Amino acid sequence: MCKRWCFTCEMLGRARTGFVLLTATTLVFCYFLLRHTQVLHVQHKRWHSRERMRCVHSGTSNNTKLGTTMETSRGTGHCRTDCDIFVGERPPCITRNISSTGPWCHEMRRKRGNTKVKVNLDSRSMEMLEKLHGADLEPGGLFRPTECTSSQRVAVIVPFRERSLHLKIFLNNIHPFLKKQRVEYMILVVEQAPGSRLNRGMLRNIGVVEGEKLCKFDCYFFHDIDMIPLSERNLYTCGSKPRHHAAALARWNYALPYEHIFGGVVSFKTDLFKKINGYSNMYFGWGGEDDDLYNRVKHHNMDIERYPMKISGYGDLKHRKSEAQNARYSYLKTWKARVEVDGLNSLKYHRYLVEFRRLYTWIYVGIKEPEVLGSYLKK
Ligand code: UDP
Ligand code: MN
């Protein structure tokens, strides 16, 4: 009896010790686990804010004060991650509803005659241009007519890289041209950071996605920086069909090189552009993305329209010919298979900075060619 009792006691004693040991180990383990995740969290937060500061201090925004509209000068570096930074006072359009009172601006435009635009090719500093055109603009290059109500809110999206002289000439001409039309508009310059070949289609898609975060635009213009409109009757509002504006150029002897050409300056109502899933993101280097876009338009049973040739004239600024890409021929053969999966709905980019400058909103992004192409070629 005693023997049996002692045996049971011993077993119970051992079980108790085991239980205590197990609990203690679990507690210690949990303690270290918690500490470790907290440390990681703190470290991650520190790393993130360091990266944010890199955005502000490196390349893109030297001398920038957050929360002001001070113009910044650019350096050479750029951030390596999504910095999620907005610089400058935000444009007020996001909170505003277009009211149905007051005369509509298009009624007022109709009263104006047919006049040629005087192109100004003078080289002016950005400070001078801001003085000339900035007084009646809201931050980010937003213009709102005061004496009438614009029927559409228009975003003019300009793909950009290393064409600063063209940018100044473009701004010097486009602001007076658009203000005269009494249209509510905003200029969005989407710049691609160095590292990959320029992807014009993708920059335009990014302009739409980032633009949507700022204002509810009814109409998008995709505008080459080197195109200056020559007729005041070339209205910068959207029609019921996608429109090709830059049809009459001196370099083509004022005739279309081929019927379905659809580049330079085109416009889309927002819903139409979304319906076709925007531009393809595959075209790195020069050429192809505008023909692909035309295919998408036709695929969705839409037609394009143009103003008469005497209204569709543009002055095109001179530049070195961009390097063409040969892959465009094969992409143009397979465009149909990608319409639904390659475009606005599958953008892969890194937003480094959005800055509301006096004459335009500057959206600075990184695009990594292998990351973008890899995601489509895998499929
Ligand atoms: N672009 C740019 N930097 C470049 C090349 C192109 O900013 O190095 C932009 C710019 O808006 C330009 C547009 O992409 O107007 C179309 O490219 P490009 O002028 O080379 O085309 P092309 O005149 O040959 O049709
Ligand atoms: Mn050009």
Coordinates of N, CA, C and O and ligand atoms in Angstrom, one line a residue, residues 158-163 166 190 198 200 203-204 223-227 251-252 263-264 286-287 289-290 316-317 319-323, ligand 1:
V158 N 0.9 64.8 -69.3 CA 2.1 65.0 -70.2 C 3.2 64.0 -69.7 O 3.7 64.1 -68.6
P159 N 3.6 63.0 -70.5 CA 4.7 62.2 -70.1 C 6.0 63.0 -70.3 O 6.1 63.8 -71.2
F160 N 6.9 62.7 -69.3 CA 8.1 63.6 -69.3 C 9.4 63.0 -68.8 O 9.4 62.2 -67.9
R161 N 10.5 63.3 -69.5 CA 11.8 63.0 -69.0 C 12.8 63.9 -69.8 O 12.8 63.8 -71.1
E162 N 13.6 64.6 -69.1 CA 14.7 65.4 -69.7 C 14.3 66.2 -70.9 O 15.0 66.2 -72.0
R163 N 13.2 66.9 -70.8 CA 12.9 67.8 -71.9 C 12.5 69.2 -71.2 O 11.4 69.7 -71.5
H166 N 11.5 72.1 -73.5 CA 10.2 71.9 -74.1 C 9.1 72.1 -73.0 O 8.0 72.7 -73.3
V190 N 4.0 63.8 -65.7 CA 4.4 62.6 -65.1 C 5.8 62.2 -65.6 O 6.0 61.9 -66.7
L198 N 12.0 54.8 -71.3 CA 10.8 55.5 -71.1 C 9.6 54.7 -71.6 O 9.6 54.1 -72.6
R200 N 6.0 55.5 -72.3 CA 5.0 56.7 -72.5 C 3.6 56.2 -72.1 O 2.9 57.0 -71.5
L203 N 3.2 55.9 -68.3 CA 3.2 57.2 -67.7 C 1.8 57.9 -67.8 O 1.3 58.5 -66.9
R204 N 1.2 57.7 -69.0 CA -0.2 58.2 -69.1 C -1.2 57.5 -68.2 O -2.0 58.2 -67.6
H223 N -1.0 64.3 -73.8 CA -0.4 65.4 -74.6 C 1.1 65.2 -74.6 O 1.7 65.3 -73.6
D224 N 1.6 65.1 -75.8 CA 3.1 65.2 -76.0 C 3.6 66.6 -75.6 O 2.9 67.6 -75.9
I225 N 4.7 66.6 -75.0 CA 5.2 67.9 -74.5 C 5.6 68.9 -75.6 O 5.7 70.1 -75.4
D226 N 5.9 68.3 -76.8 CA 6.4 69.1 -77.9 C 5.3 69.5 -78.9 O 5.6 69.9 -80.0
M227 N 4.1 69.4 -78.5 CA 3.0 69.8 -79.4 C 2.3 71.1 -78.9 O 1.8 71.1 -77.8
R251 N 5.6 68.2 -90.2 CA 6.5 67.1 -90.5 C 5.8 66.0 -91.4 O 6.4 65.2 -92.0
W252 N 4.5 66.0 -91.4 CA 3.7 65.1 -92.3 C 3.1 65.9 -93.4 O 2.2 65.4 -94.1
G263 N -1.7 59.3 -82.1 CA -0.7 59.7 -81.1 C -0.6 61.3 -81.0 O -1.4 62.0 -81.7
G264 N 0.4 61.7 -80.3 CA 0.6 63.2 -80.2 C -0.3 63.9 -79.1 O 0.2 64.2 -78.0
W286 N 10.6 53.8 -77.8 CA 9.7 54.6 -78.7 C 8.8 53.7 -79.5 O 9.3 52.7 -80.1
G287 N 7.5 54.0 -79.7 CA 6.6 53.5 -80.7 C 5.8 52.3 -80.2 O 6.1 51.6 -79.3
E289 N 2.7 52.1 -78.7 CA 1.7 52.2 -77.6 C 0.4 52.9 -78.2 O -0.7 52.6 -77.8
D290 N 0.6 53.8 -79.1 CA -0.5 54.5 -79.7 C -1.3 53.7 -80.7 O -2.6 53.8 -80.7
D316 N 5.1 71.4 -83.9 CA 5.9 70.4 -83.1 C 7.3 70.8 -82.9 O 8.0 71.1 -83.9
L317 N 7.7 70.8 -81.6 CA 9.1 71.3 -81.3 C 10.1 70.3 -81.7 O 9.8 69.1 -81.6
H319 N 13.4 67.9 -81.8 CA 14.2 67.1 -80.8 C 14.9 66.0 -81.5 O 14.5 65.7 -82.7
R320 N 15.9 65.4 -80.8 CA 16.6 64.2 -81.4 C 15.6 63.1 -81.5 O 14.7 62.9 -80.6
K321 N 15.7 62.2 -82.5 CA 14.7 61.1 -82.6 C 15.0 60.1 -81.5 O 16.1 59.8 -81.1
S322 N 13.9 59.7 -80.8 CA 14.0 58.8 -79.7 C 14.3 57.4 -80.2 O 13.9 57.1 -81.4
E323 N 14.9 56.6 -79.4 CA 15.3 55.2 -79.8 C 14.1 54.3 -79.9 O 13.4 54.1 -78.9
Ligands
UDP1 N1 9.3 62.2 -74.0 C1 10.1 62.9 -73.0 N2 11.4 62.6 -73.0 C2 12.0 61.8 -74.0 C3 11.2 61.2 -74.9 C4 9.8 61.5 -74.9 O1 9.6 63.6 -72.2 O2 13.2 61.6 -73.9 C5 7.8 62.5 -73.9 C6 7.5 63.9 -74.4 O3 6.2 64.3 -73.8 C7 7.3 63.6 -75.9 C8 6.5 62.3 -75.9 O4 7.1 61.6 -74.8 O5 6.6 64.6 -76.5 C9 6.6 61.5 -77.2 O6 7.9 61.1 -77.5 P1 8.7 61.7 -78.8 O7 8.7 63.2 -78.8 O8 10.1 61.1 -78.7 O9 7.9 61.0 -79.9 P2 7.8 61.5 -81.5 O10 8.0 62.9 -81.6 O11 9.0 60.8 -82.2 O12 6.5 60.9 -81.9

